[in-house]
Amino acid sequence: MLSARSYRWGACYRRNFVSSGRRTQVAMEHRERILVLDFGSQYTQLIARRLRESGVYAEIHPYWLSAARVRELAPQGIVLSGGPASVSEPGAPWPDPGLFELGIPILGICYGLQLLSVHFGGEVVSAQRREYGRAELTIADHTDLFAGVPSPTTVWMSHGDAVHRLPEGFECIASTPDCPIAAVRHCERRLWGVQFHPEVEHTVHGRQILSNFARRICGCHTEWTPEAFIEATVADIRRQVGSDGVLCALSGGVDSTVTAVLVHRAIGEQLHCIHVDTGLMREGESQTIVRLFQQHFAIPLTVVDGSELFLSRLRGVTDPEQKRRIIGHTFIELFEREARRFPDARWLAQGTLYPDVIESVSVRGPSATIKSHHNVGGLPERMQLRLLEPLRELFKDEVRSVGRLLGIPEWFLQRHPFPGPGLAIRILGEVTPERLALLRRADAIVQEELDRAQLSDTVWQAFAVLLPVRSVGVMGDERTYEHVCALRVVTSVDGMTADWARLPHEVLGRIADRIIREVRGINRVVYDISSKPPATIEWE
């Protein structure tokens, strides 16, 4: 029998599968939800994640979502995100005006506050002094949005425009020395707005502010939990799959691993996991995957060694997009061949996450292709498999929380992201067995030294890149002319943006010293200090 909490949560988390051709996609219904309308803020995903951390389900939509569609979704509240535009600019993004007539509580953040002000007849001007960074917020009212928040408190400002005159019916409930109108409220219309960013870490009590909006103002309950997610998802997988077999392409990453363990909990031996060793893996990667699944979870795993085939097809190829296409097509070919051994399979389980889903929706128009997605593309239509994506509503940190409850070891859950094409896109230029061996060993040294310094869990991603240049060096009494290795170590929240990690100099020194001494063929190590944007995390 379900617990009271699980029953309530299950009621808000029912799934309907809507078929689109051979694929079956998941459409989820939630009894309680907060909508986050994206106006182009770099922090939009963070807003949704912070709301979820308070136990309230939040989902992201583009700012142009119609009032009619919002009414259908029946959210308990709406958040208008910040954005880079100015409300006074021609063509600035504006939501459907009907949104403000639905009677649903709305919180405008930064640009969202300015939209509320202008829409209802207030005045927004270019600030005399642009406020960027930490500021001291003085709170005039602790009734709702700022309940339990001390005054003064530190917040994070980032704006060039500011509200100069409030619309009729609005009241100011907080200010900073350089922003007299830093938070507003209209009780009758159920509207709130803040000029600062409560979602970022620099706003000390930001989580409390967002929780107050979701729970105190919108009346949401703590129903979005990993425990309830697992219980509801396992039941849904059993109901949808029935007695069918399910295939899972197991890369060895966190997402595919959590997907496999979750599906296995639901249907047991009906799950068939296939791991394709491309020969482009990190040192000991495939062996680690096999050991984890066979020994720790007793999940059968078929391993396909395709290393020779992948390397033969990559011979002479230097273009990164061509590398990705070749690897993707070869993977599909091998996976399809192996899948024929499981005639009962009707489903393909895939570790699609929420960022993958929302990134497919362009907020401000068509986006340029920066690179092909790092995961392998869809399988051929002739396979006739329906898609099972049990993690498609989760952020990465939520996936890790689910993984912990499923018993996946912490050392595995905290592994750094690894691209689908593997080391092939960390070797600039042609991929050869010799260059792979150099990079594989150099990359292992990076991981070993970060672990030794207890820094692995403090960074988002760390790896070595083999550059297509050689440099002069001296080893012993001999002149050398060998490869250059670049180190890439970044900090990030979700991989959407990233900054280069300020590693201690002694750690960088040990890494460089070991690579040059132990990896014969590399005589120079450089450190990448570019951020994303403008650079990407991977080099190719």
XYZ file of C-alpha atoms in Angstrom:
540
model
C 0.000 0.000 0.000
C 1.262 3.476 -0.856
C 2.066 5.907 1.923
C -0.054 9.045 2.166
C 2.792 11.144 0.815
C 3.520 8.733 -2.042
C -0.151 8.585 -2.945
C -0.410 12.369 -3.144
C 2.801 12.608 -5.134
C 1.808 9.799 -7.445
C -1.441 11.604 -8.178
C 0.487 14.690 -9.251
C 2.973 12.658 -11.283
C 0.877 10.555 -13.654
C 2.333 9.831 -17.095
C 0.581 9.521 -20.421
C 2.482 8.079 -23.352
C 1.735 9.879 -26.603
C 2.894 7.941 -29.625
C 4.711 9.781 -32.436
C 5.380 7.180 -35.109
C 7.559 4.397 -33.753
C 8.645 6.558 -30.802
C 6.646 6.902 -27.621
C 7.341 10.052 -25.685
C 6.464 10.788 -22.100
C 3.956 13.529 -21.267
C 3.771 14.033 -17.530
C 0.972 15.508 -15.470
C 1.630 17.195 -12.160
C -0.906 18.142 -9.562
C 1.342 20.993 -8.468
C 3.814 22.929 -10.551
C 5.502 26.293 -10.933
C 6.116 27.557 -14.463
C 9.351 29.418 -15.160
C 9.014 31.548 -18.293
C 12.402 32.098 -19.913
C 13.262 35.578 -21.220
C 16.849 34.628 -22.014
C 18.427 34.655 -18.567
C 21.584 32.612 -18.064
C 20.094 31.628 -14.685
C 16.732 30.257 -15.888
C 17.627 26.628 -15.241
C 18.946 27.595 -11.840
C 15.586 29.150 -10.895
C 13.813 25.868 -11.656
C 16.424 23.852 -9.777
C 16.147 26.050 -6.691
C 12.364 25.641 -6.645
C 12.741 21.884 -6.934
C 15.216 21.908 -4.059
C 12.372 23.200 -1.890
C 10.309 20.142 -2.852
C 8.166 21.881 -5.497
C 8.131 20.749 -9.127
C 9.096 23.516 -11.588
C 9.326 23.403 -15.351
C 10.691 25.846 -17.942
C 8.787 27.247 -20.908
C 9.580 29.995 -23.450
C 8.270 33.446 -22.575
C 5.729 33.438 -25.419
C 3.640 30.643 -23.853
C 0.018 31.653 -24.366
C -2.312 32.433 -21.500
C -4.624 29.705 -22.808
C -1.856 27.118 -22.575
C -0.927 28.330 -19.087
C -4.554 27.906 -18.043
C -4.462 24.313 -19.336
C -1.294 23.578 -17.362
C -2.974 25.029 -14.245
C 0.197 26.001 -12.378
C 0.165 27.155 -8.779
C 2.552 29.976 -9.685
C 4.584 31.607 -12.458
C 8.125 33.013 -12.404
C 9.234 35.524 -15.046
C 12.987 35.049 -15.417
C 15.545 37.755 -15.914
C 16.996 38.481 -19.333
C 19.601 40.556 -21.192
C 17.107 42.852 -22.961
C 15.824 46.240 -21.882
C 12.069 46.742 -21.680
C 12.534 50.005 -23.583
C 14.202 48.330 -26.567
C 12.186 47.777 -29.747
C 11.438 44.071 -30.077
C 12.075 43.318 -26.400
C 10.472 39.983 -25.409
C 6.974 40.360 -23.955
C 4.667 37.672 -22.597
C 1.011 37.204 -23.464
C -0.790 40.076 -21.629
C -3.540 37.626 -20.704
C -1.056 36.005 -18.347
C -1.623 38.799 -15.827
C -5.379 38.286 -15.814
C -5.364 34.616 -14.768
C -5.168 35.334 -11.041
C -2.135 33.027 -10.682
C 0.643 34.321 -8.388
C 3.530 35.747 -10.405
C 7.096 36.510 -9.345
C 9.113 38.728 -11.694
C 12.891 38.514 -11.372
C 15.013 41.423 -12.655
C 13.728 41.838 -16.246
C 10.529 40.148 -15.025
C 10.029 42.885 -12.409
C 10.525 45.571 -15.041
C 7.945 43.900 -17.303
C 5.390 43.929 -14.500
C 6.065 47.599 -13.802
C 5.778 48.767 -17.425
C 2.753 46.586 -18.188
C 0.748 48.098 -15.329
C 1.740 51.708 -16.040
C 4.914 52.194 -14.037
C 8.155 53.705 -15.285
C 11.470 51.964 -15.868
C 14.563 54.026 -16.648
C 18.218 53.402 -17.280
C 19.791 53.358 -13.830
C 22.054 56.307 -12.985
C 24.465 53.809 -11.521
C 24.469 50.298 -12.942
C 24.354 47.854 -10.065
C 26.286 44.627 -10.524
C 27.414 42.380 -7.693
C 26.598 42.053 -4.029
C 24.294 44.578 -2.383
C 22.714 45.004 1.048
C 18.941 44.588 0.931
C 16.806 46.282 3.567
C 13.394 44.635 3.931
C 10.317 46.696 4.820
C 7.806 43.851 5.021
C 8.304 40.228 6.146
C 4.722 39.075 5.614
C 5.104 36.726 2.657
C 8.014 36.807 0.201
C 10.582 37.703 2.849
C 9.195 35.642 5.724
C 12.079 34.352 7.826
C 14.663 36.445 5.941
C 16.748 38.767 8.143
C 17.132 42.438 7.315
C 19.551 43.532 6.059
C 20.612 40.603 3.909
C 23.053 40.188 1.023
C 21.638 39.844 -2.505
C 23.131 39.680 -6.007
C 22.316 42.545 -8.366
C 22.798 42.584 -12.138
C 20.894 45.330 -13.936
C 21.234 48.480 -16.007
C 17.540 49.410 -15.863
C 15.563 50.032 -12.701
C 11.982 50.792 -11.693
C 11.712 54.563 -11.233
C 7.973 54.862 -10.529
C 5.661 52.118 -9.282
C 2.328 51.408 -10.987
C -0.868 52.129 -9.076
C -1.610 49.509 -6.415
C 2.004 48.325 -6.078
C 4.061 48.853 -2.941
C 7.808 48.729 -2.353
C 8.787 46.060 0.185
C 12.607 46.171 -0.018
C 15.442 48.436 -1.189
C 19.231 48.686 -1.524
C 21.393 51.824 -1.244
C 21.533 52.162 -5.057
C 18.109 50.722 -5.868
C 15.240 52.312 -3.895
C 12.719 49.909 -5.464
C 14.370 46.489 -5.147
C 11.245 44.407 -4.397
C 7.545 45.119 -4.953
C 4.133 43.600 -4.329
C 0.528 43.966 -5.475
C -1.547 41.898 -3.060
C -4.881 42.020 -4.902
C -3.406 40.988 -8.231
C -1.055 38.492 -6.512
C 2.057 39.939 -8.135
C 5.578 40.135 -6.694
C 8.837 41.311 -8.188
C 12.501 41.554 -7.194
C 15.321 43.446 -8.872
C 17.971 41.004 -7.615
C 18.608 37.328 -8.424
C 17.408 35.058 -5.584
C 18.471 31.912 -7.468
C 22.250 32.475 -7.325
C 24.486 31.426 -4.455
C 25.555 35.018 -3.802
C 22.044 35.875 -2.581
C 22.430 34.528 0.929
C 18.755 33.776 1.643
C 17.686 33.274 -1.980
C 16.487 29.717 -1.444
C 14.236 30.899 1.383
C 12.771 33.650 -0.813
C 11.943 31.246 -3.659
C 10.582 28.682 -1.194
C 8.378 31.395 0.327
C 6.967 32.172 -3.106
C 6.305 28.528 -3.977
C 4.979 27.345 -0.616
C 3.744 30.351 1.363
C 2.340 32.403 -1.539
C 1.420 29.702 -4.089
C 0.411 27.111 -1.470
C 2.521 24.270 -2.873
C 3.425 21.236 -0.772
C 6.668 19.273 -0.541
C 5.707 16.615 -3.079
C 8.705 16.549 -5.431
C 11.139 14.107 -3.790
C 13.560 11.465 -5.133
C 11.806 8.734 -3.133
C 8.430 9.554 -4.631
C 9.960 9.881 -8.108
C 11.403 6.367 -7.932
C 8.185 4.840 -6.639
C 6.003 6.487 -9.272
C 8.465 5.858 -12.121
C 8.948 2.174 -11.329
C 5.171 1.681 -11.298
C 4.788 3.528 -14.598
C 7.567 1.562 -16.320
C 5.949 -1.726 -15.266
C 2.560 -0.560 -16.472
C 3.805 0.699 -19.832
C 6.357 -1.981 -20.697
C 4.356 -4.978 -19.532
C 6.148 -8.174 -20.601
C 8.198 -6.507 -23.374
C 11.974 -6.433 -23.418
C 13.885 -3.173 -23.082
C 17.281 -2.358 -24.569
C 19.637 0.106 -22.912
C 22.790 1.471 -24.528
C 25.056 1.704 -21.522
C 27.835 4.227 -22.015
C 29.038 4.034 -18.429
C 28.076 7.624 -17.673
C 25.898 8.623 -14.736
C 22.745 9.212 -16.800
C 22.678 5.877 -18.641
C 23.683 4.031 -15.462
C 20.875 5.515 -13.354
C 18.459 4.815 -16.216
C 19.539 1.166 -16.395
C 19.362 0.566 -12.628
C 15.950 2.253 -12.391
C 14.505 0.257 -15.296
C 16.031 -2.950 -13.912
C 14.318 -2.315 -10.577
C 11.038 -2.093 -12.458
C 11.275 -5.042 -14.861
C 14.313 -7.127 -13.850
C 15.587 -9.529 -16.502
C 13.436 -7.962 -19.212
C 16.176 -5.330 -19.432
C 19.054 -6.010 -21.833
C 22.067 -3.711 -21.371
C 24.592 -3.346 -24.171
C 27.943 -1.597 -23.767
C 29.889 -0.806 -26.930
C 33.615 -0.412 -26.297
C 34.599 2.053 -28.998
C 38.296 1.929 -28.156
C 37.944 5.649 -27.398
C 37.285 5.185 -23.698
C 39.298 6.384 -20.719
C 41.814 4.087 -19.054
C 40.025 1.068 -17.551
C 36.593 2.468 -18.443
C 34.911 -0.601 -19.900
C 36.307 -2.879 -17.198
C 34.898 -0.567 -14.506
C 31.455 -0.605 -16.123
C 31.377 -4.391 -16.372
C 32.506 -4.811 -12.762
C 29.901 -2.348 -11.444
C 26.968 -3.919 -13.253
C 27.805 -7.572 -12.924
C 29.142 -7.548 -9.364
C 27.320 -4.670 -7.683
C 23.875 -4.913 -9.313
C 23.871 -8.395 -10.849
C 22.575 -6.853 -14.080
C 23.552 -8.839 -17.203
C 25.653 -6.758 -19.554
C 26.653 -7.526 -23.119
C 29.984 -5.957 -24.090
C 30.744 -5.382 -27.766
C 34.388 -4.692 -28.667
C 34.282 -2.366 -31.634
C 37.638 -0.683 -31.116
C 39.275 -1.898 -34.333
C 36.259 -0.937 -36.445
C 36.011 2.565 -34.946
C 39.714 3.263 -35.339
C 39.790 1.993 -38.913
C 36.930 4.305 -39.892
C 38.548 7.293 -38.157
C 41.848 6.816 -39.980
C 42.872 10.056 -41.704
C 39.861 12.021 -40.379
C 40.617 15.390 -38.749
C 37.347 17.323 -38.951
C 35.559 17.157 -35.541
C 32.048 17.026 -36.988
C 33.043 14.208 -39.339
C 34.541 12.346 -36.367
C 31.247 12.652 -34.505
C 29.210 11.446 -37.486
C 31.472 8.442 -38.070
C 31.398 7.454 -34.409
C 27.626 7.896 -34.205
C 26.923 5.852 -37.330
C 29.345 3.102 -36.326
C 27.821 2.906 -32.863
C 24.334 2.560 -34.331
C 25.532 -0.168 -36.705
C 27.058 -2.234 -33.884
C 24.164 -1.630 -31.502
C 21.612 -2.625 -34.127
C 23.532 -5.810 -34.904
C 23.703 -6.763 -31.231
C 20.043 -5.868 -30.613
C 18.933 -8.653 -32.982
C 19.921 -11.111 -30.250
C 16.961 -9.870 -28.194
C 13.812 -10.421 -30.277
C 11.580 -9.565 -27.295
C 12.874 -5.971 -27.183
C 10.220 -3.372 -27.968
C 11.676 -0.403 -26.095
C 14.903 1.608 -26.011
C 15.759 3.129 -22.607
C 17.701 6.371 -22.861
C 19.145 8.732 -20.238
C 17.655 11.948 -21.607
C 17.671 14.704 -18.963
C 15.566 17.843 -18.584
C 18.281 20.187 -19.951
C 18.307 18.059 -23.133
C 14.545 18.558 -23.433
C 14.415 22.314 -22.859
C 17.472 23.015 -25.010
C 15.454 21.753 -27.968
C 13.200 24.816 -27.574
C 14.763 28.070 -28.775
C 13.697 30.997 -26.615
C 14.666 33.867 -28.879
C 14.549 32.278 -32.311
C 16.557 29.604 -34.169
C 19.921 28.832 -32.643
C 23.069 28.092 -34.606
C 24.500 24.592 -34.376
C 27.622 24.837 -32.228
C 28.371 21.121 -32.464
C 26.491 17.862 -32.796
C 25.073 16.627 -29.521
C 27.654 14.626 -27.595
C 25.277 11.708 -27.179
C 24.720 9.203 -29.949
C 21.805 10.019 -32.215
C 18.613 8.079 -32.800
C 18.557 4.488 -33.959
C 17.325 3.522 -37.432
C 13.577 3.608 -38.062
C 13.591 -0.056 -39.068
C 14.299 -1.067 -35.463
C 10.761 0.014 -34.505
C 11.628 0.665 -30.868
C 9.571 2.891 -28.617
C 11.554 5.354 -26.546
C 11.616 5.076 -22.753
C 13.066 8.180 -21.057
C 12.450 7.878 -17.319
C 14.801 10.754 -16.399
C 13.552 13.338 -18.875
C 12.210 15.651 -16.157
C 15.320 15.591 -13.966
C 18.333 17.869 -13.665
C 21.773 16.311 -13.192
C 21.806 16.854 -9.430
C 18.383 15.197 -9.171
C 19.663 12.223 -11.190
C 22.500 11.805 -8.701
C 20.018 11.942 -5.796
C 17.936 9.218 -7.437
C 21.104 7.200 -8.067
C 22.046 7.332 -4.381
C 18.670 5.938 -3.375
C 19.090 3.185 -5.970
C 22.367 2.151 -4.324
C 24.801 3.375 -6.965
C 28.181 4.033 -5.287
C 29.059 7.650 -4.601
C 32.405 7.371 -6.382
C 30.530 6.498 -9.559
C 27.828 9.152 -9.202
C 30.428 11.894 -8.826
C 32.270 10.956 -12.006
C 32.875 13.831 -14.379
C 30.847 14.017 -17.619
C 32.424 12.183 -20.533
C 31.451 12.880 -24.170
C 29.834 10.188 -26.294
C 32.585 10.342 -28.964
C 35.073 9.771 -26.155
C 38.748 10.652 -26.486
C 38.353 11.148 -30.246
C 37.253 14.760 -29.700
C 40.030 15.356 -27.169
C 42.619 14.457 -29.793
C 42.815 17.414 -32.139
C 43.598 16.055 -35.568
C 43.772 12.408 -36.606
C 42.916 9.702 -34.074
C 45.538 6.946 -34.046
C 46.294 4.123 -31.598
C 49.567 5.842 -30.665
C 47.943 9.223 -29.942
C 45.131 7.516 -28.028
C 47.667 5.788 -25.813
C 49.397 9.109 -25.048
C 46.163 10.901 -24.189
C 44.703 8.005 -22.215
C 47.701 7.904 -19.889
C 47.927 11.700 -19.550
C 44.215 11.881 -18.734
C 44.589 9.177 -16.089
C 47.316 11.211 -14.403
C 45.009 14.247 -14.285
C 42.327 12.178 -12.534
C 44.810 10.571 -10.134
C 46.312 13.870 -9.014
C 42.931 15.564 -8.530
C 41.797 12.603 -6.443
C 45.015 12.753 -4.442
C 44.447 16.468 -3.752
C 40.756 15.788 -2.943
C 39.689 18.235 -5.657
C 37.753 15.946 -8.007
C 34.402 16.654 -6.341
C 34.986 20.420 -6.371
C 35.156 20.726 -10.174
C 32.647 19.929 -12.899
C 35.035 18.380 -15.380
C 38.766 17.774 -15.726
C 40.617 16.190 -18.619
C 43.627 16.317 -20.925
C 43.628 17.329 -24.587
C 46.271 16.268 -27.098
C 47.102 19.160 -29.435
C 48.101 18.799 -33.106
C 51.402 20.603 -32.528
C 54.850 19.598 -31.359
C 57.316 21.636 -29.381
C 61.040 21.605 -28.720
C 62.185 20.390 -25.323
C 65.201 19.024 -23.501
C 65.223 15.739 -21.597
C 68.502 14.725 -20.069
C 71.119 15.922 -22.524
C 68.959 15.348 -25.583
C 66.779 17.660 -27.615
C 63.162 16.476 -27.991
C 60.422 17.392 -30.427
C 57.208 15.999 -28.992
C 53.496 16.557 -28.412
C 51.825 19.318 -26.409
C 49.128 18.426 -23.891
C 46.518 20.935 -22.661
C 44.740 20.619 -19.324
C 41.058 21.608 -19.155
C 39.532 21.891 -15.675
C 36.283 23.822 -15.187
C 33.754 24.632 -12.502
C 30.053 24.710 -13.369
C 26.560 24.114 -12.041
C 25.000 22.387 -15.033
C 27.499 22.626 -17.894
C 25.556 25.421 -19.622
C 28.150 27.942 -18.493
C 31.553 27.223 -16.991
C 34.628 28.932 -15.614
C 38.188 27.663 -15.541
C 39.146 26.181 -12.189
C 41.701 28.046 -10.079
C 43.648 24.949 -9.095
C 46.505 25.314 -6.601
C 49.795 25.846 -8.412
C 51.383 22.883 -6.655
C 48.656 20.577 -8.010
C 49.108 21.882 -11.545
C 52.856 21.449 -11.113
C 52.524 17.809 -10.046
C 50.195 17.020 -12.954
C 52.516 18.615 -15.516
C 55.622 17.032 -13.991
C 54.129 13.525 -14.007
C 52.798 13.790 -17.563
C 56.148 14.942 -18.924
C 58.102 12.324 -16.943
C 55.759 9.356 -17.375
C 54.177 9.819 -20.815
C 56.920 9.390 -23.360
C 55.922 11.524 -26.331
C 54.680 14.616 -24.443
C 57.194 17.281 -23.439
C 54.995 20.317 -22.747
C 51.813 20.901 -20.706
C 49.647 24.057 -20.926
C 46.561 25.117 -18.936
C 43.350 26.327 -20.598
C 42.040 29.450 -18.815
C 39.071 30.245 -21.091
C 35.484 30.267 -19.819
C 32.228 29.108 -21.425
C 31.104 31.254 -23.145
C 32.889 32.247 -25.316
C 34.745 28.910 -25.388
C 33.084 25.518 -24.993
C 34.149 23.016 -22.353
C 35.330 20.450 -24.895
C 37.852 21.527 -27.501
C 36.025 19.842 -30.400
